[in-house]
Amino acid sequence: MTASESDVQTDEPAELKRVLGPGLLLLFIVGDILGAGVYAVTGDMIQHVGGIAWVPFVVAFVVATLTAFSYLELVTKYPQAAGAALYTHKAFGLHFVTFLVAFAVICSGITSASTSSNVVAGNLLVGLHETFGTEDGLGWFDIDDGGMAQLWIALGFMVLLALINLRGVGESVKFNVVLTLIEMAALAIVIVIGFIAAGTGAGEGDIANLVMFEDANDKGWFLAVTVATAVAFFAMVGFEDSVNMVEETKNPAKIFPRMMLTGLGLACLTYVLVIVAVIAVLPLDYDSGSEGILLHVVRIGAPSIPIDEIFPYMTVFAVANTALINMLMASRLVYGLARQRILPTGLGAVLPGRRSPWTAIVFSTALALILIVVVNRMSGNNVVGALSGTTALLLLCVFAVVNVACLVLKRRPDKTFFRAPVWVPVVGAVMCLFLVGPWARTDEQMIQYKIALAMLGVGLVLWVITYFLNKAVGARSRFTDIDHLAEGEEPNPSHRYDP
């Protein structure tokens, strides 16, 4: 450590309070993984491969676990909250590559939140219809469940998230625990109903269909499972967000690896049980429309119990939490890039009273609103599929880079408390890159590449603009404090990392 770095450390704020023990950390990881994924993609997966939809979940779990091993080695070696951007910079030292990774993470947060907003809109409309509709509810008024109504609610939900962010409401671990319990309760309801239906024959499905393969796109079983795995991967992401909590975790070197791997395992088991429930209750050719297939499991599997009137609201709370975390992360990273003069400095402005990064929040929200409208026009009724697939595409690219970075950084003598076998990041990178390829997508899903490239193009344009603005004032477009990028702190010019 140099003298200048030692001086800086004495001037930095005190260490974050370590409040997360094993239980809270496990709930945080499980809650972040469950989120909107299982509500958004379960129906699509069954359409691609039929009753063996549990297989892509298991394969996606394997890919995520391999990448999690790389994250665990890196987060115990470099216990800062900057995540993939930090590891990329430590491994390669290329500022532009670090920027691309950071902006890809931003884009993934925005597309994930946009997915959640559409899931929230669809389920909220169903809940309002069940509660107030003239057919099934109180008879007060009918709810328009058409595409325009869902679009406007999705847009309004994104604006609501922006207003919450502008108030400076940060992530609360206790609040996350409450919403995680709601998420788990909603999925437990689906699983219990499915198993009861399987035992009594009350549903319209057949448990024997769990070994039934249906190839709707004529791709053959290998490519069909590959396509479904790329879809399922959206439901397995979220574990990487937990690295941002490493500085608030008690004894992270000891409990972090165990809790992350346990969380991934519990999420995978939950998803497989959900698939079993869906197959037990619904026929393979069931059309769930835009409402989400899990709601139909509840409605058909337990027709005598009015749980279907409550279930849509439970999913709204479960999915909304994920969306809020996504937009908090995206705006925080935009702010951090702006404060380090990698993006226009205007995106680093904060409200005087609440100290919330208002221009970064407005920028990320505007990008999300435009994205929702454009994708709605381009993809018709499959907005959720297009946005969730784009999220998975972006994160698969990021995960491939993280796996390669882990392999590169193994050659350095930095102290670490967890070491992944050498073959793990190699296989992880290869599998991530394989799932990025066009063979892992149908013709309809090719829109994911357009969305991802368009969003990264926005970041590239902003980077070029910033480069010339910096050049005009004699500054350089380089990271000055990569360790604190995700914390949104103003960089200290004397604290530099030289790879």
PDB file of N, CA, C and O in Angstrom, residues 121-145:
ATOM      1  N   ALA A 121     -48.258  -4.771 -13.739  1.00  0.00           N
ATOM      2  CA  ALA A 121     -49.446  -4.222 -14.405  1.00  0.00           C
ATOM      3  C   ALA A 121     -50.460  -5.317 -14.719  1.00  0.00           C
ATOM      4  O   ALA A 121     -51.665  -5.165 -14.462  1.00  0.00           O
ATOM      5  N   GLY A 122     -49.984  -6.434 -15.283  1.00  0.00           N
ATOM      6  CA  GLY A 122     -50.896  -7.512 -15.635  1.00  0.00           C
ATOM      7  C   GLY A 122     -51.597  -8.100 -14.425  1.00  0.00           C
ATOM      8  O   GLY A 122     -52.825  -8.306 -14.432  1.00  0.00           O
ATOM      9  N   ASN A 123     -50.848  -8.343 -13.353  1.00  0.00           N
ATOM     10  CA  ASN A 123     -51.446  -8.951 -12.169  1.00  0.00           C
ATOM     11  C   ASN A 123     -52.323  -7.967 -11.400  1.00  0.00           C
ATOM     12  O   ASN A 123     -53.331  -8.356 -10.803  1.00  0.00           O
ATOM     13  N   LEU A 124     -51.957  -6.680 -11.413  1.00  0.00           N
ATOM     14  CA  LEU A 124     -52.796  -5.686 -10.736  1.00  0.00           C
ATOM     15  C   LEU A 124     -54.148  -5.552 -11.425  1.00  0.00           C
ATOM     16  O   LEU A 124     -55.187  -5.455 -10.759  1.00  0.00           O
ATOM     17  N   LEU A 125     -54.151  -5.581 -12.749  1.00  0.00           N
ATOM     18  CA  LEU A 125     -55.418  -5.524 -13.482  1.00  0.00           C
ATOM     19  C   LEU A 125     -56.303  -6.712 -13.149  1.00  0.00           C
ATOM     20  O   LEU A 125     -57.520  -6.574 -12.966  1.00  0.00           O
ATOM     21  N   VAL A 126     -55.688  -7.899 -13.059  1.00  0.00           N
ATOM     22  CA  VAL A 126     -56.452  -9.089 -12.700  1.00  0.00           C
ATOM     23  C   VAL A 126     -57.011  -8.949 -11.283  1.00  0.00           C
ATOM     24  O   VAL A 126     -58.188  -9.256 -11.030  1.00  0.00           O
ATOM     25  N   GLY A 127     -56.186  -8.468 -10.341  1.00  0.00           N
ATOM     26  CA  GLY A 127     -56.638  -8.302  -8.972  1.00  0.00           C
ATOM     27  C   GLY A 127     -57.787  -7.303  -8.863  1.00  0.00           C
ATOM     28  O   GLY A 127     -58.774  -7.554  -8.154  1.00  0.00           O
ATOM     29  N   LEU A 128     -57.679  -6.189  -9.565  1.00  0.00           N
ATOM     30  CA  LEU A 128     -58.745  -5.184  -9.543  1.00  0.00           C
ATOM     31  C   LEU A 128     -60.031  -5.729 -10.150  1.00  0.00           C
ATOM     32  O   LEU A 128     -61.135  -5.436  -9.662  1.00  0.00           O
ATOM     33  N   HIS A 129     -59.877  -6.536 -11.206  1.00  0.00           N
ATOM     34  CA  HIS A 129     -61.075  -7.136 -11.820  1.00  0.00           C
ATOM     35  C   HIS A 129     -61.744  -8.103 -10.853  1.00  0.00           C
ATOM     36  O   HIS A 129     -62.974  -8.111 -10.725  1.00  0.00           O
ATOM     37  N   GLU A 130     -60.913  -8.922 -10.164  1.00  0.00           N
ATOM     38  CA  GLU A 130     -61.474  -9.878  -9.207  1.00  0.00           C
ATOM     39  C   GLU A 130     -62.153  -9.160  -8.044  1.00  0.00           C
ATOM     40  O   GLU A 130     -63.153  -9.638  -7.508  1.00  0.00           O
ATOM     41  N   THR A 131     -61.635  -8.006  -7.663  1.00  0.00           N
ATOM     42  CA  THR A 131     -62.175  -7.294  -6.497  1.00  0.00           C
ATOM     43  C   THR A 131     -63.376  -6.432  -6.846  1.00  0.00           C
ATOM     44  O   THR A 131     -64.386  -6.443  -6.122  1.00  0.00           O
ATOM     45  N   PHE A 132     -63.295  -5.687  -7.953  1.00  0.00           N
ATOM     46  CA  PHE A 132     -64.313  -4.663  -8.231  1.00  0.00           C
ATOM     47  C   PHE A 132     -65.154  -4.940  -9.480  1.00  0.00           C
ATOM     48  O   PHE A 132     -66.117  -4.220  -9.736  1.00  0.00           O
ATOM     49  N   GLY A 133     -64.798  -5.947 -10.264  1.00  0.00           N
ATOM     50  CA  GLY A 133     -65.495  -6.194 -11.525  1.00  0.00           C
ATOM     51  C   GLY A 133     -66.945  -6.589 -11.338  1.00  0.00           C
ATOM     52  O   GLY A 133     -67.349  -7.108 -10.285  1.00  0.00           O
ATOM     53  N   THR A 134     -67.739  -6.388 -12.379  1.00  0.00           N
ATOM     54  CA  THR A 134     -69.177  -6.691 -12.299  1.00  0.00           C
ATOM     55  C   THR A 134     -69.444  -8.191 -12.361  1.00  0.00           C
ATOM     56  O   THR A 134     -70.489  -8.650 -11.887  1.00  0.00           O
ATOM     57  N   GLU A 135     -68.530  -8.959 -12.930  1.00  0.00           N
ATOM     58  CA  GLU A 135     -68.745 -10.406 -13.036  1.00  0.00           C
ATOM     59  C   GLU A 135     -68.356 -11.145 -11.766  1.00  0.00           C
ATOM     60  O   GLU A 135     -69.155 -11.904 -11.218  1.00  0.00           O
ATOM     61  N   ASP A 136     -67.124 -10.945 -11.315  1.00  0.00           N
ATOM     62  CA  ASP A 136     -66.605 -11.735 -10.198  1.00  0.00           C
ATOM     63  C   ASP A 136     -66.425 -10.944  -8.909  1.00  0.00           C
ATOM     64  O   ASP A 136     -66.244 -11.538  -7.837  1.00  0.00           O
ATOM     65  N   GLY A 137     -66.458  -9.609  -8.984  1.00  0.00           N
ATOM     66  CA  GLY A 137     -66.150  -8.806  -7.811  1.00  0.00           C
ATOM     67  C   GLY A 137     -67.363  -8.154  -7.183  1.00  0.00           C
ATOM     68  O   GLY A 137     -68.468  -8.694  -7.189  1.00  0.00           O
ATOM     69  N   LEU A 138     -67.127  -6.961  -6.671  1.00  0.00           N
ATOM     70  CA  LEU A 138     -68.187  -6.228  -5.960  1.00  0.00           C
ATOM     71  C   LEU A 138     -69.201  -5.601  -6.899  1.00  0.00           C
ATOM     72  O   LEU A 138     -70.223  -5.080  -6.446  1.00  0.00           O
ATOM     73  N   GLY A 139     -68.900  -5.608  -8.186  1.00  0.00           N
ATOM     74  CA  GLY A 139     -69.844  -5.053  -9.150  1.00  0.00           C
ATOM     75  C   GLY A 139     -69.803  -3.548  -9.252  1.00  0.00           C
ATOM     76  O   GLY A 139     -70.743  -2.933  -9.751  1.00  0.00           O
ATOM     77  N   TRP A 140     -68.726  -2.932  -8.799  1.00  0.00           N
ATOM     78  CA  TRP A 140     -68.637  -1.472  -8.814  1.00  0.00           C
ATOM     79  C   TRP A 140     -68.323  -0.959 -10.215  1.00  0.00           C
ATOM     80  O   TRP A 140     -68.942  -0.016 -10.686  1.00  0.00           O
ATOM     81  N   PHE A 141     -67.351  -1.555 -10.868  1.00  0.00           N
ATOM     82  CA  PHE A 141     -66.993  -1.120 -12.232  1.00  0.00           C
ATOM     83  C   PHE A 141     -66.171  -2.222 -12.892  1.00  0.00           C
ATOM     84  O   PHE A 141     -65.574  -3.077 -12.228  1.00  0.00           O
ATOM     85  N   ASP A 142     -66.161  -2.188 -14.212  1.00  0.00           N
ATOM     86  CA  ASP A 142     -65.368  -3.142 -14.976  1.00  0.00           C
ATOM     87  C   ASP A 142     -63.966  -2.583 -15.200  1.00  0.00           C
ATOM     88  O   ASP A 142     -63.778  -1.379 -15.371  1.00  0.00           O
ATOM     89  N   ILE A 143     -63.006  -3.476 -15.215  1.00  0.00           N
ATOM     90  CA  ILE A 143     -61.613  -3.102 -15.417  1.00  0.00           C
ATOM     91  C   ILE A 143     -61.202  -3.495 -16.830  1.00  0.00           C
ATOM     92  O   ILE A 143     -61.363  -4.643 -17.235  1.00  0.00           O
ATOM     93  N   ASP A 144     -60.681  -2.522 -17.551  1.00  0.00           N
ATOM     94  CA  ASP A 144     -60.167  -2.792 -18.890  1.00  0.00           C
ATOM     95  C   ASP A 144     -58.821  -3.490 -18.767  1.00  0.00           C
ATOM     96  O   ASP A 144     -57.860  -2.913 -18.275  1.00  0.00           O
ATOM     97  N   ASP A 145     -58.781  -4.758 -19.203  1.00  0.00           N
ATOM     98  CA  ASP A 145     -57.529  -5.499 -19.091  1.00  0.00           C
ATOM     99  C   ASP A 145     -56.804  -5.592 -20.428  1.00  0.00           C
ATOM    100  O   ASP A 145     -55.997  -6.484 -20.656  1.00  0.00           O
TER     101      ASP A 145
END
